[in-house]
XYZ file of C-alpha atoms in Angstrom:
524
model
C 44.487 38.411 106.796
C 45.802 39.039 103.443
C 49.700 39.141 102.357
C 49.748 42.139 101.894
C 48.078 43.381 105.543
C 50.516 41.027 106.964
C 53.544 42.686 104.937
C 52.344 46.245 106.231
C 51.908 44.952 109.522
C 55.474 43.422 109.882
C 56.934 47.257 108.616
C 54.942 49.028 110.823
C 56.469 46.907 113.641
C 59.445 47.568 112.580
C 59.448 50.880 112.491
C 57.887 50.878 116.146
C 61.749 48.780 116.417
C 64.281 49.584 114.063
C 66.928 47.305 115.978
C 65.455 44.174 114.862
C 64.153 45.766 111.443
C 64.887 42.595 108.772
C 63.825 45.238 106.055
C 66.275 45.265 103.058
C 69.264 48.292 103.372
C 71.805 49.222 101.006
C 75.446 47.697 102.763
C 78.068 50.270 102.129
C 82.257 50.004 102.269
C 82.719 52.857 104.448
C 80.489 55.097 106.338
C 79.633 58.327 104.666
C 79.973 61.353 106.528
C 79.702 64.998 105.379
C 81.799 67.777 105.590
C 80.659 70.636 108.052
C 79.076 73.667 105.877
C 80.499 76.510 105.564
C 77.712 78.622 106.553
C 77.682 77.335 109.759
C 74.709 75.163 109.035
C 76.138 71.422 109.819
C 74.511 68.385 108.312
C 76.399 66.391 110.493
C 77.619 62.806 110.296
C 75.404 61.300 107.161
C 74.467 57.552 107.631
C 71.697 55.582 105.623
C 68.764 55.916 108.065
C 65.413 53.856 107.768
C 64.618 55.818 104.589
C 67.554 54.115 103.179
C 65.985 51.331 103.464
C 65.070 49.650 100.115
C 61.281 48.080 100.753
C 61.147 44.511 99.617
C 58.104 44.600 97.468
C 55.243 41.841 97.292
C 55.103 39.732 94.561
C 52.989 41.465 91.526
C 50.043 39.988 90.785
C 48.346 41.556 87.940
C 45.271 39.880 89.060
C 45.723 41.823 92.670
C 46.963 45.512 92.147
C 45.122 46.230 95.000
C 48.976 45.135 96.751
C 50.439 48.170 95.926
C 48.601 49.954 98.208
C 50.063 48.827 101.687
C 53.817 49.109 100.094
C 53.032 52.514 99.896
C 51.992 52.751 103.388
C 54.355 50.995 104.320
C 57.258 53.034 102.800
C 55.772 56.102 103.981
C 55.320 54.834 107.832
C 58.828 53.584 107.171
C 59.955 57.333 106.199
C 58.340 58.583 109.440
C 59.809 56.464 111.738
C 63.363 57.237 110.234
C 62.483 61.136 110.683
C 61.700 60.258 114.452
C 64.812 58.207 115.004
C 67.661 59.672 113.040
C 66.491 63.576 112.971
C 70.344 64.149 111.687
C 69.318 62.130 108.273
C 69.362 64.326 105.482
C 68.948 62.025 102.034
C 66.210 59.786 100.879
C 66.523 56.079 99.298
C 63.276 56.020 97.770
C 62.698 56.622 93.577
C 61.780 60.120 92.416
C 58.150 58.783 91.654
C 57.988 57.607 95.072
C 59.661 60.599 96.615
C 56.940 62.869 94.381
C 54.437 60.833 95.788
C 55.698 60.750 99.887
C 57.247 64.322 99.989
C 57.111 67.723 97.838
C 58.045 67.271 94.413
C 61.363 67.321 93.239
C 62.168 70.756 91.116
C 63.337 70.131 87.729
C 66.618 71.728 88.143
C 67.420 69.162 90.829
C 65.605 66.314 88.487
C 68.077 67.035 86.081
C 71.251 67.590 88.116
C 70.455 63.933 89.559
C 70.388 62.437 86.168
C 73.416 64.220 85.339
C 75.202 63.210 88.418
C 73.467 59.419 87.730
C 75.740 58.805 84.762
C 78.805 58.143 86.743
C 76.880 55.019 88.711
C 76.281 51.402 88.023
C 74.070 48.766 89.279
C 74.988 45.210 89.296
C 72.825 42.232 89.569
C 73.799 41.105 93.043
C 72.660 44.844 93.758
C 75.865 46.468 94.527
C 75.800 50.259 93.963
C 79.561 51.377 91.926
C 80.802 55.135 91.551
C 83.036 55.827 88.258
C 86.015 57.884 90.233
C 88.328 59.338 87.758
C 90.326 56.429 86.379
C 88.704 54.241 88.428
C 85.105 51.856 89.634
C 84.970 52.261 93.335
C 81.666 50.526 95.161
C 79.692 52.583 97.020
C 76.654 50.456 98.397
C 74.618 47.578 98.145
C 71.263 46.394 98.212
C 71.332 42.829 99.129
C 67.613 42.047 99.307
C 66.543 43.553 96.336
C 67.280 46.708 93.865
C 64.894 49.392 94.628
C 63.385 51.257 91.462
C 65.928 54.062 91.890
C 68.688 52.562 93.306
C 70.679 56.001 92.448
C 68.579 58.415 94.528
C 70.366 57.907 97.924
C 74.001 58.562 96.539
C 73.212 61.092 94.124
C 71.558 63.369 96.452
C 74.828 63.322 98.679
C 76.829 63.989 95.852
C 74.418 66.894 95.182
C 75.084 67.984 99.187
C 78.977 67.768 98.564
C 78.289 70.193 95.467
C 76.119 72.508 97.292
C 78.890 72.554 100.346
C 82.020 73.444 97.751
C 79.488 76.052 95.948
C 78.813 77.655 99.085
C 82.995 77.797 99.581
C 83.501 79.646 96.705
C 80.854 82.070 97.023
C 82.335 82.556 100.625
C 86.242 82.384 99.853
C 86.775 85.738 98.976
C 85.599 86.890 102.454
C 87.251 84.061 104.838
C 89.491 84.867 107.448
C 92.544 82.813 106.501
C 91.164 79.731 109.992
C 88.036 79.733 108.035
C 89.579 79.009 104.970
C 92.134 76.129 106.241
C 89.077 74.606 107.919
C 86.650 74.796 105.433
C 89.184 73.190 102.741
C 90.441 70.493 105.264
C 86.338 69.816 105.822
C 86.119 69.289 101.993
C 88.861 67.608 101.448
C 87.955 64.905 104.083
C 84.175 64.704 102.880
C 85.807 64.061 99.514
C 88.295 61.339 100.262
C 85.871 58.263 99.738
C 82.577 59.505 99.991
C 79.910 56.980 99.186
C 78.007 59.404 96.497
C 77.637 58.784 93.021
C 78.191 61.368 90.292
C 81.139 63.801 88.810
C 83.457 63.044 92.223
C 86.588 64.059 90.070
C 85.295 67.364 88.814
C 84.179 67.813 92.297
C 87.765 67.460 93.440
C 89.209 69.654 90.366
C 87.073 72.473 91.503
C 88.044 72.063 95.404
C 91.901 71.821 93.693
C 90.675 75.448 92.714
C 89.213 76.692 95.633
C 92.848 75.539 97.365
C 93.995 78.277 94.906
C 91.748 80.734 95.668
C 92.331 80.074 99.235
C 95.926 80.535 99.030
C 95.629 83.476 97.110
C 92.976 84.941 99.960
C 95.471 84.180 102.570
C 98.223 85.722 100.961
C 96.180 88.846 100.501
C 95.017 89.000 104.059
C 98.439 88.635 105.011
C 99.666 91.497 102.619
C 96.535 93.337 104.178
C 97.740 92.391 107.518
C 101.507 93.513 107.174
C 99.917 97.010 105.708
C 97.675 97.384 108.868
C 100.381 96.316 111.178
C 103.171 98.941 109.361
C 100.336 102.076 109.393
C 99.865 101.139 113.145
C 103.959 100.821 113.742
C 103.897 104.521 111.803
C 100.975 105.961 114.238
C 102.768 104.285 117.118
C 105.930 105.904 116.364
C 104.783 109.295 115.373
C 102.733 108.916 118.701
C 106.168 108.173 120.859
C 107.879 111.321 118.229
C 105.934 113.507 119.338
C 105.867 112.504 122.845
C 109.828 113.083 122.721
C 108.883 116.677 120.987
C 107.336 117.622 124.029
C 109.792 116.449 126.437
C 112.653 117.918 124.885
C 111.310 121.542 124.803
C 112.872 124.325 126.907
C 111.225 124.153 130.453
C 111.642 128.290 129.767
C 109.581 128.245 127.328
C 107.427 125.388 127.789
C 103.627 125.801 128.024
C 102.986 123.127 130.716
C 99.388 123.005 131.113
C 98.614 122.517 127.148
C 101.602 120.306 126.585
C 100.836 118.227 130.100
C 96.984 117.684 128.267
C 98.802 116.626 124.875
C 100.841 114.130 126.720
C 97.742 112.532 127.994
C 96.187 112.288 124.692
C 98.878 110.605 123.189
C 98.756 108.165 125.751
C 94.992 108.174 125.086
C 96.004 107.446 121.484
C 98.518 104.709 122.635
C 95.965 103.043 124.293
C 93.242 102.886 121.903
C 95.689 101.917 118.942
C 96.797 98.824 121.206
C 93.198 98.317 121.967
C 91.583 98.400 118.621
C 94.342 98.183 116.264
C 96.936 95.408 114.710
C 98.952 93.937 117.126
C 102.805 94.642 116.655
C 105.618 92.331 117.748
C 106.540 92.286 121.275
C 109.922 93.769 120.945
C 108.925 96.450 118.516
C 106.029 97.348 120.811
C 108.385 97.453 124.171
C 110.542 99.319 122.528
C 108.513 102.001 121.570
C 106.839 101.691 124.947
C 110.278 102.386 126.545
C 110.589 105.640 124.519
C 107.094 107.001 125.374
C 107.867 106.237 129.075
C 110.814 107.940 129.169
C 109.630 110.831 127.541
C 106.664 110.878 129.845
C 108.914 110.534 132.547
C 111.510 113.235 131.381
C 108.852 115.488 130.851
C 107.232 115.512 134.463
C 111.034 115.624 136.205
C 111.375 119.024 134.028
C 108.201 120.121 135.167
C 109.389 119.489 138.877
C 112.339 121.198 138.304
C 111.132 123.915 136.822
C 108.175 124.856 139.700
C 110.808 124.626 141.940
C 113.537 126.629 140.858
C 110.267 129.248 140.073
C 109.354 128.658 143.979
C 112.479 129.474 145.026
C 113.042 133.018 142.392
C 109.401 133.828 143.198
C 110.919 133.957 147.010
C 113.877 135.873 145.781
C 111.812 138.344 143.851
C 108.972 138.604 147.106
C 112.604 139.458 148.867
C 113.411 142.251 146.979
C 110.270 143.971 146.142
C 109.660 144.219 150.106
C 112.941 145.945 150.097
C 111.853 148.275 147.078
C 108.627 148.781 149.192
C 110.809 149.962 152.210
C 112.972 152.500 149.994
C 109.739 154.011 148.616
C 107.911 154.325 152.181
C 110.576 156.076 153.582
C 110.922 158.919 150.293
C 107.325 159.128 150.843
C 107.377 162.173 152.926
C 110.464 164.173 151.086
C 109.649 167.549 149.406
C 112.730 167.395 147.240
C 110.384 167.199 144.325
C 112.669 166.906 141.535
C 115.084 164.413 143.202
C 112.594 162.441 145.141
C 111.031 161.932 141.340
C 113.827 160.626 139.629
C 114.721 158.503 143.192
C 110.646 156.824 142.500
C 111.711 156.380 138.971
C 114.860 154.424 139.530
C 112.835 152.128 142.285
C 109.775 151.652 139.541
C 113.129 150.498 136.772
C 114.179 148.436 140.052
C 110.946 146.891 140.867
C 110.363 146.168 136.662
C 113.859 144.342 136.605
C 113.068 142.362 139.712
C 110.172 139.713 138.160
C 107.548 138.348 139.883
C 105.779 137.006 142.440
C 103.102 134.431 142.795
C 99.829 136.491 141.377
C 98.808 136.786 144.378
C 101.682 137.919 146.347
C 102.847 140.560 143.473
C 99.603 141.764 143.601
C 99.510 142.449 147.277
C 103.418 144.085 147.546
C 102.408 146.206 144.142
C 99.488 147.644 146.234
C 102.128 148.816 148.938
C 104.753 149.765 146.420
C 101.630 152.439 145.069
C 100.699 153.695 147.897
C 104.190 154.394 149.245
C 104.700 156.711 145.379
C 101.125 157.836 145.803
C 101.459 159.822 149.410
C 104.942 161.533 147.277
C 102.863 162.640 144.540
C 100.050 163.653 145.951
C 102.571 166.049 148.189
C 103.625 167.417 145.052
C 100.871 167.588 143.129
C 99.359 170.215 146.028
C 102.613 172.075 145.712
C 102.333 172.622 142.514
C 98.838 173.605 142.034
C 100.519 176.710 144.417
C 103.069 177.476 141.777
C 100.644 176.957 138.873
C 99.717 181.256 138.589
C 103.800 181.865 138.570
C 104.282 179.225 135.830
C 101.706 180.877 133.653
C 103.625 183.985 133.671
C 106.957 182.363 132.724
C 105.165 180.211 129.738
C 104.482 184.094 128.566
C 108.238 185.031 128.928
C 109.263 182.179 127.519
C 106.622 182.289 124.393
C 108.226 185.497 123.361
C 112.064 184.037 123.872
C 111.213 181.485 121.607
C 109.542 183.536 119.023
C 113.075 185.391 119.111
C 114.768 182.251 118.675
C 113.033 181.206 115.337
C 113.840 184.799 114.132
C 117.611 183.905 113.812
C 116.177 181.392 111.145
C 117.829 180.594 108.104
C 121.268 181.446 109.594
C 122.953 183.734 107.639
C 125.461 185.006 109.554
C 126.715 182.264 112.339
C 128.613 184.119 114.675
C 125.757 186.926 115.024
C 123.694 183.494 115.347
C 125.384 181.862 117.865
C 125.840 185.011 119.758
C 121.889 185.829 120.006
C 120.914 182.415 120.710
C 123.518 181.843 123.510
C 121.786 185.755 125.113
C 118.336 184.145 124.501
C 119.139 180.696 126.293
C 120.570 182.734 129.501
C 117.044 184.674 129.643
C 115.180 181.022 129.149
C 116.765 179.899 132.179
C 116.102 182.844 134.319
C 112.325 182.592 133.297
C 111.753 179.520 135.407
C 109.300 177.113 135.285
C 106.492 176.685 132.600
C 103.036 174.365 133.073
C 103.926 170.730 132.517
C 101.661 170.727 129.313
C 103.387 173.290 127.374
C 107.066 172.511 128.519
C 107.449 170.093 125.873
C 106.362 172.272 123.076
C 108.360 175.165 124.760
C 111.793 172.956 124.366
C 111.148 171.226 121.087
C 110.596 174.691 119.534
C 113.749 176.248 121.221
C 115.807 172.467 120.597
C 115.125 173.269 116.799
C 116.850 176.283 116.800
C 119.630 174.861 118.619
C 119.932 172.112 116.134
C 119.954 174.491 113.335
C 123.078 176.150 114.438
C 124.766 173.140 114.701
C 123.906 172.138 111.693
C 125.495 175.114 110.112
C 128.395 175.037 112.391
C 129.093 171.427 110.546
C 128.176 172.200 107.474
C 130.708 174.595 107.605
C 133.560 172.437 109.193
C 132.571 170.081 107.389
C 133.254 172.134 104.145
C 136.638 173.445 104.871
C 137.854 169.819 106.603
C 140.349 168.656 104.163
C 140.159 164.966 105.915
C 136.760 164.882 105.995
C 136.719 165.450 102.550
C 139.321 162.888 101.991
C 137.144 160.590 103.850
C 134.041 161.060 101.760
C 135.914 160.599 98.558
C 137.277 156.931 100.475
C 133.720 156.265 101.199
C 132.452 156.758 97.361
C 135.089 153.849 96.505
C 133.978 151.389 99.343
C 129.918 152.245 98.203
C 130.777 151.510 94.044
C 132.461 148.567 95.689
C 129.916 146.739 97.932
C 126.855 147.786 95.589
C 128.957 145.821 92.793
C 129.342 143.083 95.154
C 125.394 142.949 96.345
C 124.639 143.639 92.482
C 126.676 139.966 91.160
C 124.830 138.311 94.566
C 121.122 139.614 93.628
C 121.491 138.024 89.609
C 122.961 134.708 91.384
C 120.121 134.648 93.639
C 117.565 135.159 90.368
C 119.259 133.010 88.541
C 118.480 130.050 91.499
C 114.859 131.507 92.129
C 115.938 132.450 95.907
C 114.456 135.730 97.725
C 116.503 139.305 96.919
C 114.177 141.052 98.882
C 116.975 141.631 101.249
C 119.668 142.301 99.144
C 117.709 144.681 97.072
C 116.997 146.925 99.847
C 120.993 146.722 101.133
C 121.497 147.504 97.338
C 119.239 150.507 97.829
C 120.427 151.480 101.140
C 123.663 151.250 99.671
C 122.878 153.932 96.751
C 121.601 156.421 98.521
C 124.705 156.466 100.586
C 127.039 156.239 97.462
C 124.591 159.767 96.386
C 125.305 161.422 99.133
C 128.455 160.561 99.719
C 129.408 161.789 96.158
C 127.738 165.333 97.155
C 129.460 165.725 100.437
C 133.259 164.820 98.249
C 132.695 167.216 95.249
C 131.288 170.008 98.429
């Protein structure tokens, strides 16, 4: 068996037993472990797994390339086992060349970010692996049984992973909740105490200095967003318990109970859902305002007690006296003293107005008595009438003819003759008797017209040869000039401060027309 079989032989056993593996690792001066991501996607605790391992390569031969061959084998069976055995492993040992060769190729972005990131590392010849950290060397790793070809890889691609973490924070910061934030810098901070990367560790800090700016910043406006949301809710809360006390301190007279019974229970709807859904207020703040809705709540159904019963009881006291009403009206029912009877119904209908009401159904049942007690009266009368219907026909004739008389004494001319003729007419108008119910008011508007014209003249005439009533009128003309100069000076200060003179300009008008007449009736 060749060296080299033997050499691939010995890795592949130890791959099949990677306690006893003798193959060469890189010794580091702390274990490196990686902060959790903020996306939620952990990489978990980072240690160097069996990748990590730097191969110890066979002596070259040029005569013998053939050697190289099994190394590869063996580093890739090597990689495998590693996968199997530490599935949490995330970085690589091996050389890009080797890496291109074993897994997908690296991108050239990434090529170049690792020689970027390379510049801060050194090598020394007993194989220990140095980071340049700010100010200071700080060693990292070692490979004790030989330097790999690129001893680099392993600690630059976890300083790549601690960049790609803190990128990934500050394209998240701005829409942390302010736990996210404290944890996700504490995570950073810790994966960046002593990590065992190479490459730009103190610009990796600065920028995580930043993102503690940001975060602070982001906290402070959640918590300015916070004490908004919680002062709008304490607003709705209290505008909720406001108008809770509205309603509760209306006038049970006047009070619509059903409507303002259903807006009470969609405040407390409200209540509920803002304490469900929206910011929490302090405990004090929010008992206090729960103590005020209560009470209102509670105020408002004791004056809705009160009130039905005091109603029970007048609805009893108004039952009482309409059955008393009814009683009066049953026993006029049968009377044939028309006129007085009438007038007696008329009274008991004022009565029966005055007295309120009932339950519906109750006032609708003693109404229905109340009727027919008036109805048997009428109807009695209406049948006597329909007997004296042919002798009130001829009276409406009489009486059409008085009143033609009547309007003949118009203008008045003469008063006494007037008044002397009118009083001859009215004595004949009463002897005439009844007229149909239709044409009486016509009949006694037309003859009241006449009537009122005599008076008229009669106080014209007093009026005219009163000396104090004159006296009186010319008083009157002074108090009008007054009070219209009075309303006058208040309409221009009421202009003159924008306010309504609607009012005052009709007094003013009012006024006027007084002050017009008045003048007429003093220089009469």
């Amino acid at each position: 068996m060749t060296t080299a079989e033997e050499e691939t032989k010995a890795a592949t056993s130890e791959v099949e037993k990677p306690a006893t593996s003798t193959a060469p690792e890189p010794v580091e001066a702390a274990s490196f472990e990686v902060a959790p991501a903020v996306s939620g996607e952990a990489p978990g605790t980072e240690k160097a797994s069996a990748e990590d391992k730097p191969l110890e390569k066979p002596e070259e031969k040029p005569e013998e390339p053939v050697q190289e061959t099994p190394q590869r084998e063996t580093e890739a069976a090597t990689q495998e086992a590693a996968k199997e055995t530490e599935p949490s492993a995330r970085f690589s040992p091996v050389n890009l060349e080797d890496a291109q060769a074993a897994q997908a190729p690296i991108a050239p972005t990434e090529k170049l970010a690792m020689e970027e990131a390379s510049k801060f590392g050194r090598i020394d010849e007993e194989g220990r692996v140095f980071v340049k950290d700010g100010e200071e060397e700080r060693e990292v790793g070692q490979y004790p049984e030989g330097v790999p070809e690129n001893p680099f890889a392993l600690y630059v691609r976890r300083f790549l992973d601690l960049q790609a973490q803190v990128d990934l924070a500050g394209a998240r910061m701005p829409s942390l909740k302010a736990g996210d934030i404290d944890a996700t810098l504490k995570s950073l901070d810790t994966a960046l105490e002593s990590p065992m990367a190479v490459g730009d560790l103190a610009g990796l800090r600065s920028r995580v200095a930043k993102l503690h700016e940001q975060g602070k910043a982001r906290k402070e406006a959640l918590a300015k967003e916070r004490e908004v949301a919680k002062a709008k809710a304490l607003e709705a809360r209290t505008k909720i318990v406001e108008t809770a006390e509205k309603i509760a301190a209306q006038d049970p007279a006047r009070t619509q109970w059903k409507q303002s019974g259903e807006r009470l229970r969609g405040l407390l709807d409200s209540w509920k859902e803002a304490q469900r859904k929206g910011p929490h207020l302090d405990r004090a703040t929010e008992d206090a305002l729960w103590k005020r809705f209560s009470a209102a709540r509670t105020s408002f159904d004791r004056h809705r007690k009160a009130f039905f019963s005091q109603l029970d009881a007048k609805r009893a006291e108004v039952k009482t006296k309409k059955e008393a009403l009814i009683k009066r009206a049953e026993e006029l029912s049968g009377s044939t003293d028309w006129s007085k009877t009438s007038q007696a119904y008329r009274d008991l209908m004022s009565e029966w107005k005055a007295a309120g009401r009932a339950s519906r159904k109750e006032d609708d049942a003693l109404w229905e008595r109340f009727r027919a007690a008036q109805q048997g009266f009428f109807d009695a009368r209406g049948e006597a009438n329909a007997k004296t219907d042919s002798e009130e026909h001829e009276n409406l004739a009489v009486k059409e003819k008085l009143l033609e008389q009547a309007k003949a004494l118009l203008p008045i001319k003469d008063l006494d003759s007037a008044k002397a003729a009118f009083r001859n007419l009215l004595d004949k108008w009463d002897e005439a008797g009844r007229v149909p119910r239709g044409d009486m008011q016509r009949l006694e508007n037309g003859l009241r017209s006449v009537e009122e014209a005599i008076s008229k003249a009669e106080k014209d005439l007093w009026n005219k040869t009163n000396p104090e009533t004159k006296a009186r009128a010319e008083g009157l003309v002074g108090q009008l000039e007054e009070k219209i100069a009075e309303i006058e000076k208040e309409i221009s200060e009421a202009k003159a401060a924008k306010q309504d003179t609607k009012n005052l300009e009709e007094d003013l008008a009012a006024r006027k027309s007084w002050l017009d007449q008045a003048r007429k009736t003093a220089a009469e």
